[in-house]
mmCIF file of C-alpha atoms in Angstrom:
data_model
loop_
_atom_site.group_PDB
_atom_site.id
_atom_site.type_symbol
_atom_site.label_atom_id
_atom_site.label_comp_id
_atom_site.label_asym_id
_atom_site.label_seq_id
_atom_site.Cartn_x
_atom_site.Cartn_y
_atom_site.Cartn_z
ATOM 1 C CA MET A 1 -19.162 7.575 -16.768
ATOM 2 C CA THR A 2 -17.724 10.865 -17.908
ATOM 3 C CA ASN A 3 -19.104 13.418 -15.485
ATOM 4 C CA PHE A 4 -16.592 15.226 -13.319
ATOM 5 C CA TYR A 5 -18.060 15.692 -9.879
ATOM 6 C CA PRO A 6 -17.391 19.088 -8.256
ATOM 7 C CA LYS A 7 -16.547 17.609 -4.861
ATOM 8 C CA LEU A 8 -13.411 16.022 -6.325
ATOM 9 C CA LEU A 9 -12.018 19.058 -8.091
ATOM 10 C CA VAL A 10 -9.434 19.272 -5.323
ATOM 11 C CA SER A 11 -7.464 16.625 -7.211
ATOM 12 C CA ALA A 12 -6.455 19.274 -9.725
ATOM 13 C CA LEU A 13 -4.475 20.960 -6.969
ATOM 14 C CA VAL A 14 -2.613 17.729 -6.339
ATOM 15 C CA ALA A 15 -1.671 17.376 -10.001
ATOM 16 C CA PHE A 16 -0.448 20.955 -9.998
ATOM 17 C CA THR A 17 1.716 20.314 -6.938
ATOM 18 C CA CYS A 18 3.401 17.248 -8.413
ATOM 19 C CA GLY A 19 3.888 19.032 -11.718
ATOM 20 C CA MET A 20 5.766 21.957 -10.207
ATOM 21 C CA THR A 21 9.343 22.583 -11.210
ATOM 22 C CA ALA A 22 12.008 21.365 -8.807
ATOM 23 C CA GLN A 23 15.764 21.595 -8.849
ATOM 24 C CA ALA A 24 18.182 18.799 -8.228
ATOM 25 C CA GLY A 25 21.309 20.830 -7.627
ATOM 26 C CA ASP A 26 24.789 20.487 -9.141
ATOM 27 C CA ALA A 27 26.224 16.980 -9.165
ATOM 28 C CA ASP A 28 29.425 16.373 -7.219
ATOM 29 C CA PHE A 29 30.836 13.966 -9.805
ATOM 30 C CA SER A 30 29.931 11.477 -12.520
ATOM 31 C CA ALA A 31 31.028 7.964 -13.377
ATOM 32 C CA ASN A 32 30.075 5.878 -16.409
ATOM 33 C CA GLY A 33 27.376 8.329 -17.436
ATOM 34 C CA ILE A 34 25.628 8.521 -14.026
ATOM 35 C CA TYR A 35 25.804 11.619 -11.824
ATOM 36 C CA TYR A 36 26.163 11.535 -8.043
ATOM 37 C CA ASN A 37 25.949 13.714 -4.956
ATOM 38 C CA ILE A 38 27.963 12.809 -1.884
ATOM 39 C CA LEU A 39 25.646 12.210 1.079
ATOM 40 C CA SER A 40 28.232 11.477 3.751
ATOM 41 C CA GLU A 41 32.012 11.407 3.683
ATOM 42 C CA GLU A 42 31.984 9.638 7.009
ATOM 43 C CA ASP A 43 29.685 6.842 5.831
ATOM 44 C CA LYS A 44 31.029 6.995 2.280
ATOM 45 C CA THR A 45 27.550 7.156 0.718
ATOM 46 C CA VAL A 46 26.248 8.868 -2.410
ATOM 47 C CA GLU A 47 22.927 9.354 -4.230
ATOM 48 C CA VAL A 48 22.142 9.322 -7.930
ATOM 49 C CA THR A 49 21.245 12.799 -9.200
ATOM 50 C CA TRP A 50 21.052 15.061 -12.233
ATOM 51 C CA PRO A 51 24.142 16.852 -13.561
ATOM 52 C CA ASP A 52 23.026 20.424 -12.799
ATOM 53 C CA GLU A 53 20.113 22.591 -11.663
ATOM 54 C CA THR A 54 18.168 22.114 -14.881
ATOM 55 C CA PHE A 55 15.141 19.921 -14.203
ATOM 56 C CA PHE A 56 13.242 18.072 -16.932
ATOM 57 C CA ASP A 57 15.617 19.145 -19.674
ATOM 58 C CA PRO A 58 14.148 18.783 -23.206
ATOM 59 C CA ASP A 59 16.995 16.366 -23.891
ATOM 60 C CA PRO A 60 16.933 13.879 -20.985
ATOM 61 C CA VAL A 61 20.261 12.950 -19.488
ATOM 62 C CA TYR A 62 19.345 9.327 -18.856
ATOM 63 C CA THR A 63 18.247 7.184 -21.809
ATOM 64 C CA GLY A 64 18.328 3.536 -22.852
ATOM 65 C CA ALA A 65 19.110 0.788 -20.337
ATOM 66 C CA ILE A 66 20.571 2.064 -17.076
ATOM 67 C CA THR A 67 22.191 -0.064 -14.391
ATOM 68 C CA VAL A 68 22.920 1.741 -11.144
ATOM 69 C CA PRO A 69 25.955 0.199 -9.422
ATOM 70 C CA ALA A 70 26.089 -0.752 -5.740
ATOM 71 C CA SER A 71 29.253 1.297 -5.328
ATOM 72 C CA VAL A 72 31.276 3.857 -7.248
ATOM 73 C CA SER A 73 34.851 5.158 -7.065
ATOM 74 C CA HIS A 74 35.736 8.852 -6.888
ATOM 75 C CA GLY A 75 38.929 10.624 -5.854
ATOM 76 C CA GLY A 76 40.493 7.415 -4.697
ATOM 77 C CA LYS A 77 37.551 6.573 -2.443
ATOM 78 C CA GLU A 78 34.830 3.947 -2.719
ATOM 79 C CA TYR A 79 31.258 5.115 -2.066
ATOM 80 C CA THR A 80 28.108 3.060 -1.523
ATOM 81 C CA VAL A 81 25.174 4.137 -3.690
ATOM 82 C CA ALA A 82 22.511 4.500 -0.997
ATOM 83 C CA ALA A 83 19.763 6.580 -2.610
ATOM 84 C CA ILE A 84 18.013 7.764 -5.731
ATOM 85 C CA GLY A 85 18.044 11.500 -5.184
ATOM 86 C CA LYS A 86 15.548 14.239 -5.877
ATOM 87 C CA VAL A 87 14.412 14.218 -9.543
ATOM 88 C CA ALA A 88 17.287 11.878 -10.392
ATOM 89 C CA PHE A 89 15.455 10.024 -13.162
ATOM 90 C CA GLY A 90 12.715 12.588 -13.690
ATOM 91 C CA ASP A 91 11.425 12.389 -17.290
ATOM 92 C CA ALA A 92 14.143 9.874 -18.145
ATOM 93 C CA THR A 93 13.513 8.069 -21.447
ATOM 94 C CA CYS A 94 14.885 4.755 -20.261
ATOM 95 C CA SER A 95 13.952 1.340 -21.566
ATOM 96 C CA SER A 96 14.973 -0.117 -18.207
ATOM 97 C CA ILE A 97 16.540 0.909 -14.911
ATOM 98 C CA THR A 98 18.181 -1.633 -12.607
ATOM 99 C CA LEU A 99 18.714 -0.713 -8.959
ATOM 100 C CA PRO A 100 21.257 -2.253 -6.571
ATOM 101 C CA SER A 101 20.485 -3.863 -3.221
ATOM 102 C CA THR A 102 22.121 -0.908 -1.438
ATOM 103 C CA ILE A 103 19.367 1.639 -2.183
ATOM 104 C CA LYS A 104 17.539 2.773 0.974
ATOM 105 C CA SER A 105 15.490 5.698 -0.293
ATOM 106 C CA ILE A 106 13.948 7.244 -3.401
ATOM 107 C CA GLY A 107 13.726 11.024 -3.236
ATOM 108 C CA LYS A 108 11.045 13.492 -4.265
ATOM 109 C CA TYR A 109 10.220 13.200 -7.992
ATOM 110 C CA GLY A 110 12.858 10.444 -8.199
ATOM 111 C CA PHE A 111 11.287 8.745 -11.246
ATOM 112 C CA SER A 112 8.489 11.207 -12.025
ATOM 113 C CA GLY A 113 7.527 11.030 -15.695
ATOM 114 C CA ALA A 114 10.088 8.362 -16.547
ATOM 115 C CA THR A 115 9.199 6.058 -19.454
ATOM 116 C CA ILE A 116 10.017 2.784 -17.685
ATOM 117 C CA LYS A 117 7.478 -0.053 -17.944
ATOM 118 C CA ASN A 118 8.721 -2.083 -14.984
ATOM 119 C CA LEU A 119 11.061 -1.446 -12.099
ATOM 120 C CA THR A 120 12.177 -3.862 -9.404
ATOM 121 C CA LEU A 121 12.548 -2.128 -6.063
ATOM 122 C CA PRO A 122 15.261 -3.706 -3.877
ATOM 123 C CA GLU A 123 14.495 -5.258 -0.479
ATOM 124 C CA SER A 124 16.879 -2.705 1.045
ATOM 125 C CA LEU A 125 14.481 0.150 0.220
ATOM 126 C CA GLU A 126 12.948 1.885 3.247
ATOM 127 C CA ALA A 127 11.397 5.141 2.012
ATOM 128 C CA ILE A 128 9.634 6.395 -1.148
ATOM 129 C CA GLY A 129 9.420 10.164 -1.477
ATOM 130 C CA GLU A 130 6.731 12.593 -2.546
ATOM 131 C CA CYS A 131 5.685 12.266 -6.211
ATOM 132 C CA ALA A 132 8.422 9.662 -6.687
ATOM 133 C CA PHE A 133 6.579 7.911 -9.545
ATOM 134 C CA PHE A 134 4.059 10.616 -10.440
ATOM 135 C CA GLU A 135 2.854 10.303 -14.050
ATOM 136 C CA CYS A 136 4.954 7.269 -14.891
ATOM 137 C CA ASP A 137 2.481 6.600 -17.689
ATOM 138 C CA ASN A 138 4.203 3.479 -19.019
ATOM 139 C CA LEU A 139 4.635 1.735 -15.671
ATOM 140 C CA GLU A 140 2.725 -1.568 -15.856
ATOM 141 C CA SER A 141 3.378 -3.125 -12.466
ATOM 142 C CA MET A 142 4.765 -2.260 -9.060
ATOM 143 C CA VAL A 143 5.769 -4.390 -6.088
ATOM 144 C CA ILE A 144 6.525 -2.368 -2.973
ATOM 145 C CA PRO A 145 8.781 -4.545 -0.816
ATOM 146 C CA ASN A 146 8.087 -5.283 2.845
ATOM 147 C CA SER A 147 11.184 -3.292 3.771
ATOM 148 C CA VAL A 148 9.459 -0.004 2.865
ATOM 149 C CA THR A 149 8.097 1.697 5.983
ATOM 150 C CA THR A 150 7.393 5.168 4.574
ATOM 151 C CA ILE A 151 5.624 6.324 1.429
ATOM 152 C CA ASP A 152 4.977 10.041 0.930
ATOM 153 C CA GLU A 153 2.020 11.803 -0.660
ATOM 154 C CA TRP A 154 1.288 11.494 -4.395
ATOM 155 C CA ALA A 155 4.013 8.862 -4.747
ATOM 156 C CA PHE A 156 2.248 6.848 -7.474
ATOM 157 C CA GLU A 157 -0.459 9.240 -8.625
ATOM 158 C CA GLU A 158 -1.436 8.981 -12.300
ATOM 159 C CA CYS A 159 0.428 5.794 -13.071
ATOM 160 C CA LYS A 160 -2.517 5.281 -15.367
ATOM 161 C CA ASN A 161 -1.338 2.071 -17.066
ATOM 162 C CA MET A 162 -0.294 0.248 -13.913
ATOM 163 C CA GLU A 163 -2.328 -2.984 -13.918
ATOM 164 C CA THR A 164 -0.663 -4.781 -11.007
ATOM 165 C CA LEU A 165 0.077 -3.378 -7.549
ATOM 166 C CA VAL A 166 1.448 -5.230 -4.547
ATOM 167 C CA ILE A 167 1.819 -3.178 -1.364
ATOM 168 C CA GLY A 168 4.278 -4.533 1.199
ATOM 169 C CA ASN A 169 3.341 -5.058 4.825
ATOM 170 C CA GLY A 170 5.916 -2.675 6.264
ATOM 171 C CA ILE A 171 3.773 0.469 6.149
ATOM 172 C CA THR A 172 1.050 1.680 8.516
ATOM 173 C CA THR A 173 -0.228 4.619 6.449
ATOM 174 C CA ILE A 174 -1.310 4.966 2.832
ATOM 175 C CA PRO A 175 -0.793 8.730 2.400
ATOM 176 C CA SER A 176 -2.948 11.290 0.619
ATOM 177 C CA THR A 177 -3.459 10.753 -3.120
ATOM 178 C CA CYS A 178 -0.799 8.036 -3.087
ATOM 179 C CA PHE A 179 -2.433 5.836 -5.749
ATOM 180 C CA ALA A 180 -5.039 8.247 -7.121
ATOM 181 C CA ARG A 181 -5.840 8.031 -10.851
ATOM 182 C CA CYS A 182 -4.135 4.671 -11.306
ATOM 183 C CA SER A 183 -7.026 3.941 -13.607
ATOM 184 C CA ALA A 184 -5.890 0.565 -14.989
ATOM 185 C CA LEU A 185 -5.926 -1.170 -11.602
ATOM 186 C CA LYS A 186 -8.738 -3.715 -11.207
ATOM 187 C CA GLU A 187 -7.758 -5.116 -7.817
ATOM 188 C CA VAL A 188 -6.189 -3.531 -4.752
ATOM 189 C CA VAL A 189 -5.269 -5.328 -1.534
ATOM 190 C CA VAL A 190 -4.298 -3.106 1.373
ATOM 191 C CA PRO A 191 -2.062 -5.213 3.621
ATOM 192 C CA GLU A 192 -2.511 -6.031 7.290
ATOM 193 C CA GLY A 193 -0.761 -3.474 9.470
ATOM 194 C CA VAL A 194 -2.122 -0.422 7.676
ATOM 195 C CA LYS A 195 -4.024 1.789 10.135
ATOM 196 C CA THR A 196 -4.739 4.878 8.046
ATOM 197 C CA ILE A 197 -5.805 5.457 4.455
ATOM 198 C CA GLY A 198 -5.262 9.103 3.569
ATOM 199 C CA TYR A 199 -7.224 11.731 1.702
ATOM 200 C CA MET A 200 -8.039 10.593 -1.874
ATOM 201 C CA ALA A 201 -5.489 7.780 -1.506
ATOM 202 C CA PHE A 202 -7.337 5.532 -3.978
ATOM 203 C CA ALA A 203 -9.564 8.098 -5.702
ATOM 204 C CA TYR A 204 -10.317 7.806 -9.422
ATOM 205 C CA LEU A 205 -9.455 4.109 -9.715
ATOM 206 C CA THR A 206 -12.076 4.038 -12.429
ATOM 207 C CA ASN A 207 -11.667 0.336 -13.262
ATOM 208 C CA VAL A 208 -11.101 -1.173 -9.837
ATOM 209 C CA GLU A 209 -13.556 -4.011 -9.103
ATOM 210 C CA THR A 210 -12.139 -5.435 -5.875
ATOM 211 C CA LEU A 211 -10.738 -3.472 -2.957
ATOM 212 C CA THR A 212 -9.739 -5.439 0.147
ATOM 213 C CA LEU A 213 -9.114 -3.664 3.446
ATOM 214 C CA PRO A 214 -7.182 -5.007 6.468
ATOM 215 C CA SER A 215 -8.526 -5.791 9.925
ATOM 216 C CA THR A 216 -5.990 -3.312 11.356
ATOM 217 C CA LEU A 217 -7.527 -0.307 9.599
ATOM 218 C CA GLU A 218 -8.719 2.488 11.909
ATOM 219 C CA THR A 219 -9.089 5.669 9.843
ATOM 220 C CA ILE A 220 -10.307 6.351 6.306
ATOM 221 C CA ASP A 221 -9.835 9.999 5.328
ATOM 222 C CA GLY A 222 -12.005 12.070 2.995
ATOM 223 C CA TYR A 223 -12.689 10.924 -0.577
ATOM 224 C CA ALA A 224 -10.326 7.961 -0.126
ATOM 225 C CA PHE A 225 -12.276 5.849 -2.640
ATOM 226 C CA GLY A 226 -14.053 8.637 -4.515
ATOM 227 C CA TYR A 227 -14.897 7.958 -8.171
ATOM 228 C CA CYS A 228 -14.116 4.229 -8.050
ATOM 229 C CA GLU A 229 -16.987 3.888 -10.473
ATOM 230 C CA HIS A 230 -16.748 0.128 -11.156
ATOM 231 C CA LEU A 231 -16.512 -0.950 -7.517
ATOM 232 C CA PRO A 232 -19.689 -2.994 -6.785
ATOM 233 C CA ALA A 233 -19.054 -3.715 -3.102
ATOM 234 C CA ILE A 234 -16.593 -3.079 -0.318
ATOM 235 C CA GLU A 235 -16.352 -4.472 3.203
ATOM 236 C CA ILE A 236 -15.371 -1.983 5.888
ATOM 237 C CA PRO A 237 -13.665 -3.720 8.830
ATOM 238 C CA GLU A 238 -15.114 -3.355 12.321
ATOM 239 C CA SER A 239 -11.768 -1.857 13.392
ATOM 240 C CA VAL A 240 -12.552 1.399 11.544
ATOM 241 C CA THR A 241 -13.490 4.163 13.996
ATOM 242 C CA SER A 242 -13.189 7.264 11.815
ATOM 243 C CA ILE A 243 -14.403 7.979 8.305
ATOM 244 C CA GLY A 244 -14.129 11.228 6.339
ATOM 245 C CA ASN A 245 -16.293 13.231 3.950
ATOM 246 C CA GLY A 246 -17.160 11.744 0.582
ATOM 247 C CA VAL A 247 -15.264 8.494 1.099
ATOM 248 C CA PHE A 248 -17.541 6.579 -1.303
ATOM 249 C CA SER A 249 -18.717 9.506 -3.411
ATOM 250 C CA ALA A 250 -19.250 8.786 -7.114
ATOM 251 C CA CYS A 251 -18.823 5.041 -6.613
ATOM 252 C CA THR A 252 -21.542 4.704 -9.198
ATOM 253 C CA ALA A 253 -21.607 0.868 -9.246
ATOM 254 C CA LEU A 254 -21.739 0.470 -5.464
ATOM 255 C CA GLU A 255 -25.007 -1.267 -4.582
ATOM 256 C CA ASN A 256 -24.860 -1.624 -0.824
ATOM 257 C CA ILE A 257 -22.518 -1.237 2.103
ATOM 258 C CA THR A 258 -22.495 -1.804 5.848
ATOM 259 C CA LEU A 259 -20.445 0.444 8.097
ATOM 260 C CA PRO A 260 -19.054 -0.544 11.514
ATOM 261 C CA GLN A 261 -20.992 0.117 14.715
ATOM 262 C CA SER A 262 -18.365 2.702 15.688
ATOM 263 C CA ILE A 263 -19.465 5.017 12.846
ATOM 264 C CA THR A 264 -22.258 7.025 14.472
ATOM 265 C CA VAL A 265 -22.131 10.050 12.146
ATOM 266 C CA TYR A 266 -22.433 9.843 8.383
ATOM 267 C CA PRO A 267 -20.172 12.699 7.226
ATOM 268 C CA GLU A 268 -20.849 15.109 4.381
ATOM 269 C CA PHE A 269 -21.291 13.663 0.862
ATOM 270 C CA LEU A 270 -20.436 10.173 2.105
ATOM 271 C CA PHE A 271 -22.453 8.371 -0.594
ATOM 272 C CA GLY A 272 -22.989 11.229 -3.042
ATOM 273 C CA TYR A 273 -23.666 10.030 -6.605
ATOM 274 C CA CYS A 274 -23.862 6.347 -5.614
ATOM 275 C CA ALA A 275 -26.378 5.832 -8.381
ATOM 276 C CA GLU A 276 -27.034 2.106 -7.798
ATOM 277 C CA PHE A 277 -28.394 2.403 -4.266
ATOM 278 C CA LYS A 278 -32.056 1.328 -4.385
ATOM 279 C CA GLU A 279 -32.752 0.877 -0.682
ATOM 280 C CA PHE A 280 -30.741 1.921 2.338
ATOM 281 C CA GLU A 281 -31.059 0.967 6.005
ATOM 282 C CA ILE A 282 -29.528 3.440 8.459
ATOM 283 C CA PRO A 283 -29.041 1.525 11.716
ATOM 284 C CA ASP A 284 -30.186 2.651 15.147
ATOM 285 C CA HIS A 285 -26.688 3.444 16.446
ATOM 286 C CA VAL A 286 -26.249 6.282 13.924
ATOM 287 C CA THR A 287 -26.945 9.682 15.514
ATOM 288 C CA GLU A 288 -26.476 12.106 12.620
ATOM 289 C CA ILE A 289 -26.758 12.172 8.831
ATOM 290 C CA GLY A 290 -24.575 14.970 7.478
ATOM 291 C CA PRO A 291 -25.238 17.319 4.538
ATOM 292 C CA GLU A 292 -25.481 15.791 1.053
ATOM 293 C CA VAL A 293 -24.823 12.256 2.323
ATOM 294 C CA PHE A 294 -27.083 10.671 -0.322
ATOM 295 C CA ASP A 295 -26.925 13.522 -2.832
ATOM 296 C CA HIS A 296 -27.820 12.316 -6.354
ATOM 297 C CA CYS A 297 -28.369 8.678 -5.402
ATOM 298 C CA LEU A 298 -30.559 8.488 -8.460
ATOM 299 C CA SER A 299 -32.054 5.026 -7.816
ATOM 300 C CA LEU A 300 -32.706 5.361 -4.093
ATOM 301 C CA SER A 301 -36.438 4.820 -3.615
ATOM 302 C CA LYS A 302 -36.615 3.526 -0.055
ATOM 303 C CA VAL A 303 -34.771 4.596 3.069
ATOM 304 C CA SER A 304 -35.178 3.528 6.680
ATOM 305 C CA ILE A 305 -33.717 5.911 9.257
ATOM 306 C CA GLY A 306 -32.733 4.471 12.645
ATOM 307 C CA SER A 307 -34.149 5.438 16.009
ATOM 308 C CA GLY A 308 -30.896 7.076 17.133
ATOM 309 C CA VAL A 309 -30.747 9.657 14.325
ATOM 310 C CA ALA A 310 -31.335 13.076 15.888
ATOM 311 C CA LYS A 311 -30.165 15.352 13.075
ATOM 312 C CA ILE A 312 -30.224 15.303 9.272
ATOM 313 C CA GLY A 313 -28.142 17.818 7.289
ATOM 314 C CA ASP A 314 -28.999 20.053 4.333
ATOM 315 C CA ILE A 315 -30.014 18.379 1.059
ATOM 316 C CA ALA A 316 -29.049 15.000 2.486
ATOM 317 C CA PHE A 317 -31.394 13.290 0.002
ATOM 318 C CA ARG A 318 -31.258 15.702 -2.925
ATOM 319 C CA SER A 319 -32.175 14.105 -6.272
ATOM 320 C CA CYS A 320 -33.233 10.842 -4.619
ATOM 321 C CA PRO A 321 -36.545 9.512 -6.080
ATOM 322 C CA LEU A 322 -37.850 8.361 -2.700
ATOM 323 C CA THR A 323 -41.252 6.699 -2.478
ATOM 324 C CA ASN A 324 -40.948 5.329 1.057
ATOM 325 C CA VAL A 325 -39.262 6.990 4.033
ATOM 326 C CA THR A 326 -39.381 5.102 7.340
ATOM 327 C CA LEU A 327 -38.469 6.794 10.633
ATOM 328 C CA ARG A 328 -37.861 4.688 13.739
ATOM 329 C CA ALA A 329 -37.366 7.676 16.089
ATOM 330 C CA GLU A 330 -40.437 8.669 18.112
ATOM 331 C CA GLU A 331 -39.155 12.250 18.302
ATOM 332 C CA PRO A 332 -38.666 13.806 14.843
ATOM 333 C CA PRO A 333 -34.985 14.356 14.000
ATOM 334 C CA THR A 334 -33.926 17.961 13.581
ATOM 335 C CA ILE A 335 -33.689 19.063 9.965
ATOM 336 C CA ASP A 336 -32.938 22.453 8.458
ATOM 337 C CA ALA A 337 -36.254 23.981 7.481
ATOM 338 C CA THR A 338 -34.481 26.617 5.352
ATOM 339 C CA HIS A 339 -33.198 24.073 2.859
ATOM 340 C CA ASN A 340 -34.905 20.964 1.558
ATOM 341 C CA VAL A 341 -33.515 17.744 2.949
ATOM 342 C CA PHE A 342 -35.661 16.019 0.317
ATOM 343 C CA ASP A 343 -36.658 17.077 -3.185
ATOM 344 C CA ALA A 344 -39.889 19.075 -3.292
ATOM 345 C CA ASN A 345 -41.854 16.355 -5.111
ATOM 346 C CA VAL A 346 -40.962 13.778 -2.440
ATOM 347 C CA TYR A 347 -43.088 15.616 0.112
ATOM 348 C CA SER A 348 -46.174 15.028 -1.984
ATOM 349 C CA THR A 349 -45.508 11.563 -3.433
ATOM 350 C CA ALA A 350 -43.648 9.580 -0.755
ATOM 351 C CA GLN A 351 -45.128 7.867 2.251
ATOM 352 C CA LEU A 352 -43.566 8.816 5.587
ATOM 353 C CA LEU A 353 -43.904 5.900 8.003
ATOM 354 C CA VAL A 354 -43.308 6.800 11.681
ATOM 355 C CA PRO A 355 -43.568 4.950 15.020
ATOM 356 C CA LYS A 356 -46.936 4.320 16.590
ATOM 357 C CA GLY A 357 -48.315 7.435 18.246
ATOM 358 C CA SER A 358 -45.820 9.809 16.567
ATOM 359 C CA VAL A 359 -47.873 10.996 13.579
ATOM 360 C CA ASP A 360 -48.923 14.271 15.214
ATOM 361 C CA LYS A 361 -45.359 15.046 16.275
ATOM 362 C CA TYR A 362 -44.127 14.704 12.688
ATOM 363 C CA LYS A 363 -47.063 16.706 11.340
ATOM 364 C CA GLU A 364 -46.042 19.582 13.607
ATOM 365 C CA ALA A 365 -42.236 19.348 13.237
ATOM 366 C CA GLU A 366 -40.346 21.764 10.987
ATOM 367 C CA GLY A 367 -39.457 20.159 7.698
ATOM 368 C CA TRP A 368 -41.345 16.937 8.385
ATOM 369 C CA LYS A 369 -44.719 18.613 8.282
ATOM 370 C CA LYS A 370 -44.175 19.159 4.558
ATOM 371 C CA PHE A 371 -44.958 15.479 3.965
ATOM 372 C CA GLN A 372 -48.539 15.044 2.836
ATOM 373 C CA ASN A 373 -48.741 11.326 3.600
ATOM 374 C CA ILE A 374 -47.625 10.639 7.179
ATOM 375 C CA VAL A 375 -48.768 7.356 8.703
ATOM 376 C CA ASP A 376 -47.688 5.274 11.666
ATOM 377 C CA GLU A 377 -46.606 1.652 11.763
ATOM 378 C CA THR A 378 -50.120 0.381 12.551
ATOM 379 C CA SER A 379 -51.678 2.050 9.505
ATOM 380 C CA SER A 380 -53.286 -0.171 6.884
ATOM 381 C CA ILE A 381 -52.836 -3.331 8.946
ATOM 382 C CA ASN A 382 -56.537 -4.055 8.561
ATOM 383 C CA SER A 383 -56.154 -3.865 4.813
ATOM 384 C CA ILE A 384 -53.684 -6.736 4.751
ATOM 385 C CA THR A 385 -55.519 -9.939 3.940
ATOM 386 C CA SER A 386 -54.533 -13.496 3.292
ATOM 387 C CA GLU A 387 -54.169 -12.565 -0.357
ATOM 388 C CA VAL A 388 -51.246 -10.218 0.328
ATOM 389 C CA ASP A 389 -47.975 -11.482 -1.088
ATOM 390 C CA LEU A 390 -45.744 -11.857 1.964
ATOM 391 C CA SER A 391 -42.674 -12.872 -0.060
ATOM 392 C CA GLU A 392 -40.820 -9.708 0.992
ATOM 393 C CA ILE A 393 -40.532 -9.744 4.775
ATOM 394 C CA TYR A 394 -37.711 -8.006 6.660
ATOM 395 C CA ASP A 395 -36.708 -7.496 10.277
ATOM 396 C CA LEU A 396 -36.191 -3.959 11.607
ATOM 397 C CA ASN A 397 -32.536 -4.068 10.562
ATOM 398 C CA GLY A 398 -33.473 -4.713 6.933
ATOM 399 C CA ASN A 399 -32.562 -8.418 6.883
ATOM 400 C CA ARG A 400 -34.747 -10.550 4.597
ATOM 401 C CA LEU A 401 -36.792 -13.204 6.444
ATOM 402 C CA ASP A 402 -38.614 -16.363 5.480
ATOM 403 C CA GLU A 403 -42.261 -16.355 6.503
ATOM 404 C CA SER A 404 -41.521 -18.983 9.164
ATOM 405 C CA GLU A 405 -38.963 -16.622 10.729
ATOM 406 C CA ALA A 406 -41.256 -13.592 10.836
ATOM 407 C CA HIS A 407 -42.142 -13.070 14.474
ATOM 408 C CA GLY A 408 -42.761 -9.873 16.425
ATOM 409 C CA MET A 409 -42.460 -6.509 14.652
ATOM 410 C CA VAL A 410 -41.507 -6.958 11.005
ATOM 411 C CA ILE A 411 -41.549 -4.933 7.792
ATOM 412 C CA ILE A 412 -43.685 -6.203 4.906
ATOM 413 C CA ARG A 413 -43.103 -4.772 1.445
ATOM 414 C CA GLN A 414 -45.822 -5.181 -1.150
ATOM 415 C CA GLY A 415 -45.216 -3.429 -4.442
ATOM 416 C CA SER A 416 -44.670 0.259 -3.664
ATOM 417 C CA LYS A 417 -46.169 -0.018 -0.167
ATOM 418 C CA THR A 418 -44.383 -0.756 3.114
ATOM 419 C CA TYR A 419 -46.073 -1.924 6.297
ATOM 420 C CA LYS A 420 -44.856 -2.520 9.834
ATOM 421 C CA VAL A 421 -46.836 -5.255 11.501
ATOM 422 C CA ILE A 422 -46.685 -7.489 14.543
ATOM 423 C CA ARG A 423 -46.861 -11.185 13.719
#
């Protein structure tokens, strides 16, 4: 899939931010080819830094194999090396970097653009700064230890050859764009304890096939999994109470998904460009379908809209080849008559199935009255004979039933036709 969807253009702003020039400041001293700033004379701590204010020098300061010591002597004093400072190893052409067990933090741009393939983070590490590993193109694997409690935005964005990622259980938030564009990843496990996944946190993982979410998760921000185009399925835990715009947009291999009962509003562009959706059941607890929710779901032919839905946003079903639209609400949901919720041809070719006694209401309602084939759930029952193939029987929640289980009101699908009958 090569199309670049407009809703995700915001990622370009992120790349620009992490690519901005930053200055490390003059080093206080050097020892054995490594430059340091003094953090605290009282605690006798220092951080690794660059030698001067020049950032991303054409001739990198750090090359080859680098071993950062646990302590360093200067002016007759012994200092503990407690941090990798701002841009310390930015663009470093190092074959390897070894960190001591005294490191507690990695600063902004700490390893951004460095050529390292692997890096072992010490168990002493507590914080990873903004853009710390941005565009580490050669990085193949990363294990974030359990000791890390804070990761800042864009920390691992565009580590495009990183095939293995282990996220420690010390964090509660995956920040915005943290792992975006890590396109070589095929599996991601978000650990228990994480409550929030930020904006575009895992966007553009174009090869990811498995994404496991924890039972502690509460919030998924906008476009968090956008453009994960090889992701066939994902289970959203019942603990999730908030979900943002476009979370699953351009997940072009996603075939079906069930959201928790707590999600009563489908936000804008939620499933835009999910091209493998063929049928979709919107449950009764949902109250609103936002704008563009199913925009360009190019295989979506059947949709059932729950009885609780009271409002449907602009072009919610644009470019969806719908042949069957089922409404379970007796009162027609409000739709914008100015814009087309459905494509123009859908109004003439699709069947609109509504509850018993509601046909006239839909024929008079703005937007709905455009449908030329509006029938209620009792229509065509007399035409069903013993010769009808009843192999496709569903309950009102869309669950497939055996014929022996089909009691009460059920949905029967025969070819391109859908019937609601009482058995």
